[in-house]
Tab-separated table of C-alpha atoms and ligand atoms in Angstrom:
chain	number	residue	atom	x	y	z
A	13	UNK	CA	-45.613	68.365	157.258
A	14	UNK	CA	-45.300	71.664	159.656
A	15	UNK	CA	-46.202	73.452	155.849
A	16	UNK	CA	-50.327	74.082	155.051
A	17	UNK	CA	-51.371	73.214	151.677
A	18	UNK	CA	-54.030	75.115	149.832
A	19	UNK	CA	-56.833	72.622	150.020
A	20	UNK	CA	-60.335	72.482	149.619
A	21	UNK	CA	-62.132	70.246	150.583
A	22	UNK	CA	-66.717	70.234	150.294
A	23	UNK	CA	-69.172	67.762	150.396
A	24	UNK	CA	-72.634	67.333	149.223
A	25	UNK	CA	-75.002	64.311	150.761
A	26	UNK	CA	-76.834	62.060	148.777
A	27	UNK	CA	-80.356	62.234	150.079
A	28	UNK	CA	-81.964	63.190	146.379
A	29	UNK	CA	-83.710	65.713	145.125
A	30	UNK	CA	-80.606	67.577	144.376
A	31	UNK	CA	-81.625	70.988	143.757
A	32	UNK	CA	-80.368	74.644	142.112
A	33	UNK	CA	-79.443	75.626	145.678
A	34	UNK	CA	-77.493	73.188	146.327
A	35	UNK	CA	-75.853	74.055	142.403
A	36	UNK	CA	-75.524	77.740	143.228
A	37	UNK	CA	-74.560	77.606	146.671
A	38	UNK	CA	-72.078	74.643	146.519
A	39	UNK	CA	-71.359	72.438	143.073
A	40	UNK	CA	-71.124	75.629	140.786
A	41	UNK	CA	-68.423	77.035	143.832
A	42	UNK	CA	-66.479	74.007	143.758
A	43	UNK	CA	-65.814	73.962	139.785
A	44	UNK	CA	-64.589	77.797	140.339
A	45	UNK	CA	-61.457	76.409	142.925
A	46	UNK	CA	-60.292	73.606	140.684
A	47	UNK	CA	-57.933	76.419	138.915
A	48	UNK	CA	-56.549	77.570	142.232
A	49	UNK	CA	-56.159	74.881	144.942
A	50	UNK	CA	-55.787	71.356	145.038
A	51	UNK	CA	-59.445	69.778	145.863
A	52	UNK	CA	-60.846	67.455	147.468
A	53	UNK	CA	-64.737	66.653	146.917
A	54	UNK	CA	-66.847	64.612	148.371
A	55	UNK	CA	-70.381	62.734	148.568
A	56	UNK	CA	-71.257	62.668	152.320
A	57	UNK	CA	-72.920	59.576	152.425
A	58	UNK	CA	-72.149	58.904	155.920
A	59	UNK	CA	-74.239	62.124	156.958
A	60	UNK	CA	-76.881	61.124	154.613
A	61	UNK	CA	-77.815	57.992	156.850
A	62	UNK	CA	-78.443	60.550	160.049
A	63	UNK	CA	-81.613	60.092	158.748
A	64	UNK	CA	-83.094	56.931	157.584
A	65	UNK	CA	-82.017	56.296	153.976
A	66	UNK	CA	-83.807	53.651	151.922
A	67	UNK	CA	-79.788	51.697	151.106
A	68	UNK	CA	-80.933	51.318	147.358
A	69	UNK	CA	-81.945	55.250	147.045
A	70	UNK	CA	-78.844	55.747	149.261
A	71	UNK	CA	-76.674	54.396	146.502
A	72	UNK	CA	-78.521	55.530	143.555
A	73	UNK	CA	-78.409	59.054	145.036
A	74	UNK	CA	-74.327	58.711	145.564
A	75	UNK	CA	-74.382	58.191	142.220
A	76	UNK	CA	-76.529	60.790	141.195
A	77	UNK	CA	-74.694	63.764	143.493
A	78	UNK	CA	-71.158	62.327	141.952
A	79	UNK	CA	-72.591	62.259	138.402
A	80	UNK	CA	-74.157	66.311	138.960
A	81	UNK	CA	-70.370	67.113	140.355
A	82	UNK	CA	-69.063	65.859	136.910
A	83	UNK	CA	-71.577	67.202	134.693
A	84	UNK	CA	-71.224	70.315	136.549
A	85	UNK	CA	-67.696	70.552	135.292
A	86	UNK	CA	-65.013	69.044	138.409
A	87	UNK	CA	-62.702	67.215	136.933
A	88	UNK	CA	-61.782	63.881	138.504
A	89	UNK	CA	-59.007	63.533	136.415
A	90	UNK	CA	-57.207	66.417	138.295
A	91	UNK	CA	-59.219	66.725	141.706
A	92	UNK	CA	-60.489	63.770	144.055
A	93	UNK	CA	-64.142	62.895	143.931
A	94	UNK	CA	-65.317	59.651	146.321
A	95	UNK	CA	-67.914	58.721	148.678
A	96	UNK	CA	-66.929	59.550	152.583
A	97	UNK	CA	-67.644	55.835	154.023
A	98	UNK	CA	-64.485	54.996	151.762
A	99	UNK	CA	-62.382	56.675	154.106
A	100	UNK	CA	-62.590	55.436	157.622
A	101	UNK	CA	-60.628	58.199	158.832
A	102	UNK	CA	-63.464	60.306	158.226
A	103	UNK	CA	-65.162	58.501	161.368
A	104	UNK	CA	-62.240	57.877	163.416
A	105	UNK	CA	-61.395	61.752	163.651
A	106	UNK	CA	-64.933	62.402	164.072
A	107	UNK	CA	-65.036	60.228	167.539
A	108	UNK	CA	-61.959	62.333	168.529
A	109	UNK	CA	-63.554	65.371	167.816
A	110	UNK	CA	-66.803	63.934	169.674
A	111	UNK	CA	-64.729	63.841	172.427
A	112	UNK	CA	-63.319	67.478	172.037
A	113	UNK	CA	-66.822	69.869	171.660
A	114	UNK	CA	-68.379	70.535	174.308
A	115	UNK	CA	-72.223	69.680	174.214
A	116	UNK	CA	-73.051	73.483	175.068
A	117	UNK	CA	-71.618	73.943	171.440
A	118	UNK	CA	-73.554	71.508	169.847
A	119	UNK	CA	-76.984	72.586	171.365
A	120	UNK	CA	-76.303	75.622	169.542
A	121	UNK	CA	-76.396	74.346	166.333
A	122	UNK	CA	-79.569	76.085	164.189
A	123	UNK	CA	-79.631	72.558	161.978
A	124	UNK	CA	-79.735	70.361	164.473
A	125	UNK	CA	-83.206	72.003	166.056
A	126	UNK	CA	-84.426	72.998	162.608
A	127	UNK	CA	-84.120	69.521	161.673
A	128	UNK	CA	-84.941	67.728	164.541
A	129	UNK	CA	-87.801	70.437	165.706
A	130	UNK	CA	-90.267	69.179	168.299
A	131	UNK	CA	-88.892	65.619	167.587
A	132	UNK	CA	-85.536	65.906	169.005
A	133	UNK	CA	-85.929	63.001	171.573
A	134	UNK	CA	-86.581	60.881	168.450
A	135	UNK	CA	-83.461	62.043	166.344
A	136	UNK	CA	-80.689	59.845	165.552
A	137	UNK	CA	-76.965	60.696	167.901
A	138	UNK	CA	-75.562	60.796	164.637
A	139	UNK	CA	-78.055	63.832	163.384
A	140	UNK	CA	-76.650	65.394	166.839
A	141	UNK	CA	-73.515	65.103	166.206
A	142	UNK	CA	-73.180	65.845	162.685
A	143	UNK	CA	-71.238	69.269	162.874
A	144	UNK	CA	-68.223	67.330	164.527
A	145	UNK	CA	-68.439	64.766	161.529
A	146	UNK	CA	-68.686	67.359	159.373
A	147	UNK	CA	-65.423	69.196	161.309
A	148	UNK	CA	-63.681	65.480	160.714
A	149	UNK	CA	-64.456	65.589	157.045
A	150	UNK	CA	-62.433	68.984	156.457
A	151	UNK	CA	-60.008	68.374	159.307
A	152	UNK	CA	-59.156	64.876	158.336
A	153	UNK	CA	-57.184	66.507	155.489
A	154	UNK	CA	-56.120	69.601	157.027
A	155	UNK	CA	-58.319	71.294	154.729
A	156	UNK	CA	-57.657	75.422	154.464
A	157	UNK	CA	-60.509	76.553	152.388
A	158	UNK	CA	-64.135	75.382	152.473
A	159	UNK	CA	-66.801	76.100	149.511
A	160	UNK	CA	-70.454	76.029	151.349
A	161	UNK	CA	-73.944	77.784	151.149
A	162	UNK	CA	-74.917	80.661	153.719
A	163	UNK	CA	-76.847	77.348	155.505
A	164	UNK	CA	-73.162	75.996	156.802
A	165	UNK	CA	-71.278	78.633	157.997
A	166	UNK	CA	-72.419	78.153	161.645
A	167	UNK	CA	-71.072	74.799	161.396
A	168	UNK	CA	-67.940	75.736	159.985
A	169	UNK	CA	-67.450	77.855	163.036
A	170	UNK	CA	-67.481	75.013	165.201
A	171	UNK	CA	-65.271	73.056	163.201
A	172	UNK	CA	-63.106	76.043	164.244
A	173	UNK	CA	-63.549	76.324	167.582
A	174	UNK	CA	-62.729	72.236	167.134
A	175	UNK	CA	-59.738	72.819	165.230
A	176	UNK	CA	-58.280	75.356	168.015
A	177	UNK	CA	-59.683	73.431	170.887
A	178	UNK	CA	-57.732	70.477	169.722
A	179	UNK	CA	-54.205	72.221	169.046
A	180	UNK	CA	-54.793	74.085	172.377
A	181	UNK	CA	-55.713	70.973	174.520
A	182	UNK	CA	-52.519	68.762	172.889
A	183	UNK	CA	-50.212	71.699	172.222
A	184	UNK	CA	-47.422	69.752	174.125
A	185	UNK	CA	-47.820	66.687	172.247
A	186	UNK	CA	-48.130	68.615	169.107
A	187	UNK	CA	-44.590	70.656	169.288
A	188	UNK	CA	-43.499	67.260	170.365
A	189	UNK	CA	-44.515	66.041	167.246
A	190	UNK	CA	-43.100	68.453	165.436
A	191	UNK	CA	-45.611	71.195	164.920
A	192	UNK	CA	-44.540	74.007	165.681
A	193	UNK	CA	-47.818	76.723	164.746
A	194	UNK	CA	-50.804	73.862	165.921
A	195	UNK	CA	-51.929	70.606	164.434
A	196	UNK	CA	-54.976	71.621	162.470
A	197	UNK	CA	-55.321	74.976	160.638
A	198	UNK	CA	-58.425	77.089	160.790
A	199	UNK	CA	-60.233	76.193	157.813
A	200	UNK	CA	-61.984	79.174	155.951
A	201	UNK	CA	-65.503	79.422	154.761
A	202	UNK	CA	-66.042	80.499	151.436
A	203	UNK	CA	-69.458	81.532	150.916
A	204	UNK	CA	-69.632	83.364	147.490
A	205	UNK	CA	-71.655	84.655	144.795
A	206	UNK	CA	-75.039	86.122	144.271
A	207	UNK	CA	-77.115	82.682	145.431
A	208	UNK	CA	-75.270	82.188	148.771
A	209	UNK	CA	-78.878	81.177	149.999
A	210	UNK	CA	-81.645	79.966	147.462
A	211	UNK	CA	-85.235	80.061	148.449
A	212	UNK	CA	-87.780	78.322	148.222
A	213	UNK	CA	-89.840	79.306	145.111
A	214	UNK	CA	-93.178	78.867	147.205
A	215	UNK	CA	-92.149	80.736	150.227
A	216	UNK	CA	-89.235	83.514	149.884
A	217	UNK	CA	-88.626	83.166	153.513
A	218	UNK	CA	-87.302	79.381	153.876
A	219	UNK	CA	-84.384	77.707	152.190
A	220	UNK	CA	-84.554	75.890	149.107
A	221	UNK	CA	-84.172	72.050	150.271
A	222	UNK	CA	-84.411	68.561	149.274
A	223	UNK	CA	-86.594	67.306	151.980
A	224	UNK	CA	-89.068	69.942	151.316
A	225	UNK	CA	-92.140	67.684	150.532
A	226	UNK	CA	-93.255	70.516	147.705
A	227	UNK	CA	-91.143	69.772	144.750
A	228	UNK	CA	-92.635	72.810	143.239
A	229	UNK	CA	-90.759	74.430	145.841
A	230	UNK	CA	-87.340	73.819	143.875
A	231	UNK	CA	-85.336	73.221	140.846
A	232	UNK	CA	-84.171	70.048	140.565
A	233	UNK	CA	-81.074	69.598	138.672
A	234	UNK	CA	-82.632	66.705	136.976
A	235	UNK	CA	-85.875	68.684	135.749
A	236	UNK	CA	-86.653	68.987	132.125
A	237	UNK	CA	-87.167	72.044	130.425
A	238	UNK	CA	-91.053	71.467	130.912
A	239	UNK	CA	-90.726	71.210	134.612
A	240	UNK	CA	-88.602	73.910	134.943
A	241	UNK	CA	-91.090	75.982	132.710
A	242	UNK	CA	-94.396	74.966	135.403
A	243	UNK	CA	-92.378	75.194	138.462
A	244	UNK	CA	-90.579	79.161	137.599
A	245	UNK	CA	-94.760	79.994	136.338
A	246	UNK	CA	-96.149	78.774	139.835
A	247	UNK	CA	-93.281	80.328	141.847
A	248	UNK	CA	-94.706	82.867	144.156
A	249	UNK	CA	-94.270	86.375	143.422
A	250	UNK	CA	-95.964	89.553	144.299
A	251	UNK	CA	-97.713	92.451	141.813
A	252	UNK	CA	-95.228	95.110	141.721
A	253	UNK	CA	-92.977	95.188	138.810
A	254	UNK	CA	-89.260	94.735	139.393
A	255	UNK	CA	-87.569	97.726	140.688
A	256	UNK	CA	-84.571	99.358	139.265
A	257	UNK	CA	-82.146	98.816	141.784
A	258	UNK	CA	-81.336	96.227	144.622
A	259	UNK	CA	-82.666	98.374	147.622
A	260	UNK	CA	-86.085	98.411	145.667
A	261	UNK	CA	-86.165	94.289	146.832
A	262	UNK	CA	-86.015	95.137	150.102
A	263	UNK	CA	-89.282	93.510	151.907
A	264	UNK	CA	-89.579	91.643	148.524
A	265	UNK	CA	-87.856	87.954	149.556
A	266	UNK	CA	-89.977	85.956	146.632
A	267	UNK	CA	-88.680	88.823	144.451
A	268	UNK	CA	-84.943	89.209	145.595
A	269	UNK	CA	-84.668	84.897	145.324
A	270	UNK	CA	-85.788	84.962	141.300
A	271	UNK	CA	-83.411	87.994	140.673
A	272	UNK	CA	-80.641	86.637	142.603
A	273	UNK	CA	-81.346	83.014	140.707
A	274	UNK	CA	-80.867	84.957	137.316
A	275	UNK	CA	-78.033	87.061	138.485
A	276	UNK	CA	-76.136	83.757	139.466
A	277	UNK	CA	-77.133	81.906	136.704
A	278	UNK	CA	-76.110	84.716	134.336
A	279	UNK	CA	-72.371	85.571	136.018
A	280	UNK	CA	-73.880	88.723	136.993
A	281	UNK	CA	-74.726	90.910	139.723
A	282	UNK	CA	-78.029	92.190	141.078
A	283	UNK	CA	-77.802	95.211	139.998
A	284	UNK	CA	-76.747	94.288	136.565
A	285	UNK	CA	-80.305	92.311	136.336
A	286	UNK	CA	-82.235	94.978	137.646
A	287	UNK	CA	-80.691	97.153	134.951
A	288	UNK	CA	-81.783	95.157	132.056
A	289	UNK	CA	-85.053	94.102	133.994
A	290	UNK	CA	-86.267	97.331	136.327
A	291	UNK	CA	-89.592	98.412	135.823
A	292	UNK	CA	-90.257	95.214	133.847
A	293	UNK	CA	-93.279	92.697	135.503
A	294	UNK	CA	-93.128	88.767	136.565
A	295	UNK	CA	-94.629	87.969	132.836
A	296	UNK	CA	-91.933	89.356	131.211
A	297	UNK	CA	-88.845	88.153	133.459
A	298	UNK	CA	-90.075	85.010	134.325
A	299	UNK	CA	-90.225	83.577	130.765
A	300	UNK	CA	-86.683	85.041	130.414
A	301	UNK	CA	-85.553	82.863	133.893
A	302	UNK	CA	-87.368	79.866	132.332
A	303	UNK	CA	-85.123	80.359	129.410
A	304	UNK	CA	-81.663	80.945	131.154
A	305	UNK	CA	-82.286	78.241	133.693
A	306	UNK	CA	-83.640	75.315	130.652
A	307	UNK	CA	-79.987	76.959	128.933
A	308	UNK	CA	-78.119	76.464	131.962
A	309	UNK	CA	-79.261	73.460	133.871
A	310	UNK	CA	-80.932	71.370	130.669
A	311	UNK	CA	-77.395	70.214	129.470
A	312	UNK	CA	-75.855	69.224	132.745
A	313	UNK	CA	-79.116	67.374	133.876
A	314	UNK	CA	-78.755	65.672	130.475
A	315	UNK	CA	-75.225	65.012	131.140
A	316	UNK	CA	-76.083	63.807	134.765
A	317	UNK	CA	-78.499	61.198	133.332
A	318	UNK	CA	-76.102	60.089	130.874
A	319	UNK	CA	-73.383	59.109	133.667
A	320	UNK	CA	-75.345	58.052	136.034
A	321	UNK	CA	-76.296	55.017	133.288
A	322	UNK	CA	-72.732	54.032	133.244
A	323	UNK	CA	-72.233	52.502	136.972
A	324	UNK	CA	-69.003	50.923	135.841
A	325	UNK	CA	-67.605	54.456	135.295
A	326	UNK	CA	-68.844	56.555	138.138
A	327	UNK	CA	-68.422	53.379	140.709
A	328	UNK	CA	-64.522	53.718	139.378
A	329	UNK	CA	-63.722	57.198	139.808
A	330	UNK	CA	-65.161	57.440	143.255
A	331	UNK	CA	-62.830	53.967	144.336
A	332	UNK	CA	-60.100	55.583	142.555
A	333	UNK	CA	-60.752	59.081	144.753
A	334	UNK	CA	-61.316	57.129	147.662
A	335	UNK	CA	-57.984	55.334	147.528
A	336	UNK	CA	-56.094	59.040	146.768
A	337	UNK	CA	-58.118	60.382	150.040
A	338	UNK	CA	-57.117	57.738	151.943
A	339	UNK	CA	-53.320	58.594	151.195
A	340	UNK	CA	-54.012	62.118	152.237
A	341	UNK	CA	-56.137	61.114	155.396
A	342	UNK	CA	-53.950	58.447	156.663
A	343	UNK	CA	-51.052	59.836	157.483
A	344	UNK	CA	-53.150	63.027	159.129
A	345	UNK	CA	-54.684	60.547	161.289
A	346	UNK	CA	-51.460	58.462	162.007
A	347	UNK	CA	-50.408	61.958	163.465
A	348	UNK	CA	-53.170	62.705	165.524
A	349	UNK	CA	-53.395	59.500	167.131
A	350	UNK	CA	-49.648	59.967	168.168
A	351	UNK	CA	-50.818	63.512	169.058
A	352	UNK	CA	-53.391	61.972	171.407
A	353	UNK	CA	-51.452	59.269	172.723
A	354	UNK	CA	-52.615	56.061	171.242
A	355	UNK	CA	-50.298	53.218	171.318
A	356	UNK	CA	-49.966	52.101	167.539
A	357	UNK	CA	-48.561	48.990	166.027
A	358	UNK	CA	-45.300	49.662	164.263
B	414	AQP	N1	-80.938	76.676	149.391
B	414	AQP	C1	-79.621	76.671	149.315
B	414	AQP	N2	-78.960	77.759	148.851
B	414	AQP	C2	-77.603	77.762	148.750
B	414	AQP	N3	-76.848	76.712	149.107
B	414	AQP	C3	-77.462	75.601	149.563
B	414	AQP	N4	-77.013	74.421	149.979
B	414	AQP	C4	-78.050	73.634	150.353
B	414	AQP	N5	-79.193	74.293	150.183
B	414	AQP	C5	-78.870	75.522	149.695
B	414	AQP	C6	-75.597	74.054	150.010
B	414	AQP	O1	-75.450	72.823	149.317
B	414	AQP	C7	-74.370	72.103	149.912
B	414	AQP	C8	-74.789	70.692	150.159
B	414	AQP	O2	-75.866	70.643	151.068
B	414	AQP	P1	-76.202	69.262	151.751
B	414	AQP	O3	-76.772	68.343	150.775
B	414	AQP	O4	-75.030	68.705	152.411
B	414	AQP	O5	-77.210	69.563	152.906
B	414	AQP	P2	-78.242	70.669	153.198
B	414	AQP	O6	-77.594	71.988	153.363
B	414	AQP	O7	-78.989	70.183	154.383
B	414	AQP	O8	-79.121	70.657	151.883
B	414	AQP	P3	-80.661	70.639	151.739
B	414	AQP	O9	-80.954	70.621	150.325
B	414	AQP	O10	-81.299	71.709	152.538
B	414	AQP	O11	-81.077	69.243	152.340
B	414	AQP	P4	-82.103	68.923	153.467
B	414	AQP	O12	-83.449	69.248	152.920
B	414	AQP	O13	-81.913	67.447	153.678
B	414	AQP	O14	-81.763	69.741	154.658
B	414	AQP	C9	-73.964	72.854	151.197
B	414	AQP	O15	-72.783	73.590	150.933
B	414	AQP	C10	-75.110	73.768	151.423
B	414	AQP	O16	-74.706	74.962	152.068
């Protein structure tokens, strides 16, 4: 086991509302790896409940997030798809890991007081703590590569710094054990494409999110074409017409988000949109984004709402993911504990 697989592993939590940013930044990413690496993806219900979850949403919207991954086109035939609180490793690395950060990294962490804001005495540990859960989830399967929006990557620093914190504080134990280049590898963010970060379509200068209490604010990937329609008319713009060429977007964030939507919608670049679209106004290309988002999100939301009718089916694939993660995870963790020194029964 001194050898790294090429794995990826992602996750998504179910808290609802799951929007284009999380398509464009994440889901769309993780179909793209299936043809290169072996993958592991998963619904990170455990991180969900950092904030209080209503348990019958909680499930619905497990359901929901693993139907959107297989209407989006992962196939669990091939890759592993299951719910984190299936795998207790998930939580036993994580109180390791608690154990390794340091709390000066963790008060670093942008989510934590964007999240939390003036409220922080009233957040959950978990909420906290999250970013060494999150380092657990990758590092649990000695993950290499990790698909995330531009919102993550601080996060997957730290589960760096983790990773290399760990093999440096048990590198005796570790060569003992018969690794001879560290434990854990330093797993990769991979933070690609044109919609790396998806705004908000009422203000071009915060993120596209679930818990935004505006749902004109985003693209849900259950929307109708109707919805989609009002929501793309009502998104804020301003009165110039588009310019020709991406520095022309500069200062423009409502502007840059729309084009950057298309562009990743499309397969295409920036530039290629403001080709076709330069000098053009907002009545002309937003009836064109109202058409290539209904084109592109109408048939997986249909497909979404289609599986997430048949319980039976989606309930199996993520207990038959769950039981192929847990033969990754175990014997990673079986390791570290050794690594650590924990007596084990034989
Ligand atoms: N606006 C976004 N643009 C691009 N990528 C995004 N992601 C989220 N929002 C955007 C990416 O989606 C993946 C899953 O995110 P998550 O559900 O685990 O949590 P999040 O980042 O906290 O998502 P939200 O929608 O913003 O939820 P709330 O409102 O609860 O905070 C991640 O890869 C993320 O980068």
């Amino acid at each position: 086991m001194t050898e790294q697989t090429q794995r990826v592993f992602s996750g998504v939590q179910p808290t609802g509302n799951l929007h284009l940013g999380n398509y464009l930044g994440a889901i769309k990413r993780f179909v793209e790896m299936q043809d290169s690496y072996e993958c592991i993806y998963c619904v990170v219900d455990m991180h969900a409940i950092t904030v209080w979850q209503d348990p019958q949403e909680l499930s619905r919207n497990t359901r929901e997030v693993t139907a959107a991954y297989i209407a989006a086109g992962i196939k669990p035939d091939e890759h592993i798809i299951f719910n984190q609180s299936q795998v207790p490793q998930h939580a036993e690395l994580a109180w390791i890991f608690n154990c390794v950060a340091r709390m000066g990294w963790l008060n670093r962490m942008t989510q934590f007081k964007d999240k939390a804001g003036k409220n922080a005495e009233n957040s959950s540990v978990g909420l906290y703590a999250y970013p060494n859960l999150m380092a657990a989830d990758i590092l649990a399967y000695r993950a290499t590569h990790v698909p995330v929006g531009e919102d993550q990557k601080q996060h997957l620093e730290l589960a760096r710094d983790i990773a290399q914190k760990f093999n440096n504080d048990f590198s005796k134990s570790i060569k003992q054990a018969g690794f001879k280049d560290g434990f854990f590898p330093q797993p990769e963010p991979l933070i690609l494409g044109e919609a790396t970060r998806v705004m908000s379509l009422k203000d071009g200068s915060k993120k596209m999110s679930k818990s935004d209490p505006s749902d004109l604010s985003r693209l849900n990937l259950l929307d109708d074409a109707e919805t989609i329609a009002r929501k793309v008319k009502k998104a804020r713009t301003d009165p110039d017409a588009l310019p020709s060429e991406p520095k022309g977007l500069d200062g423009r964030p409502e502007a840059a988000n729309l084009v950057s939507i298309y562009a990743a919608l499309s397969d295409q670049t920036t530039a290629d949109v403001l080709n076709e679209y330069g000098g053009q106004q907002f009545s002309v290309f937003k009836p064109a984004l109202v058409d290539l988002a209904v084109e592109k999100l109408g048939p997986m939301g249909a497909e979404m709402k289609r599986l997430m009718d048949d319980k039976t089916y989606i309930d199996g694939v993520l207990a038959k993911g769950g039981e192929q993660a847990r033969a990754i995870a175990e014997p990673i963790m079986d390791n570290v504990k050794r690594i650590v020194g924990f007596i084990r029964a034989k």
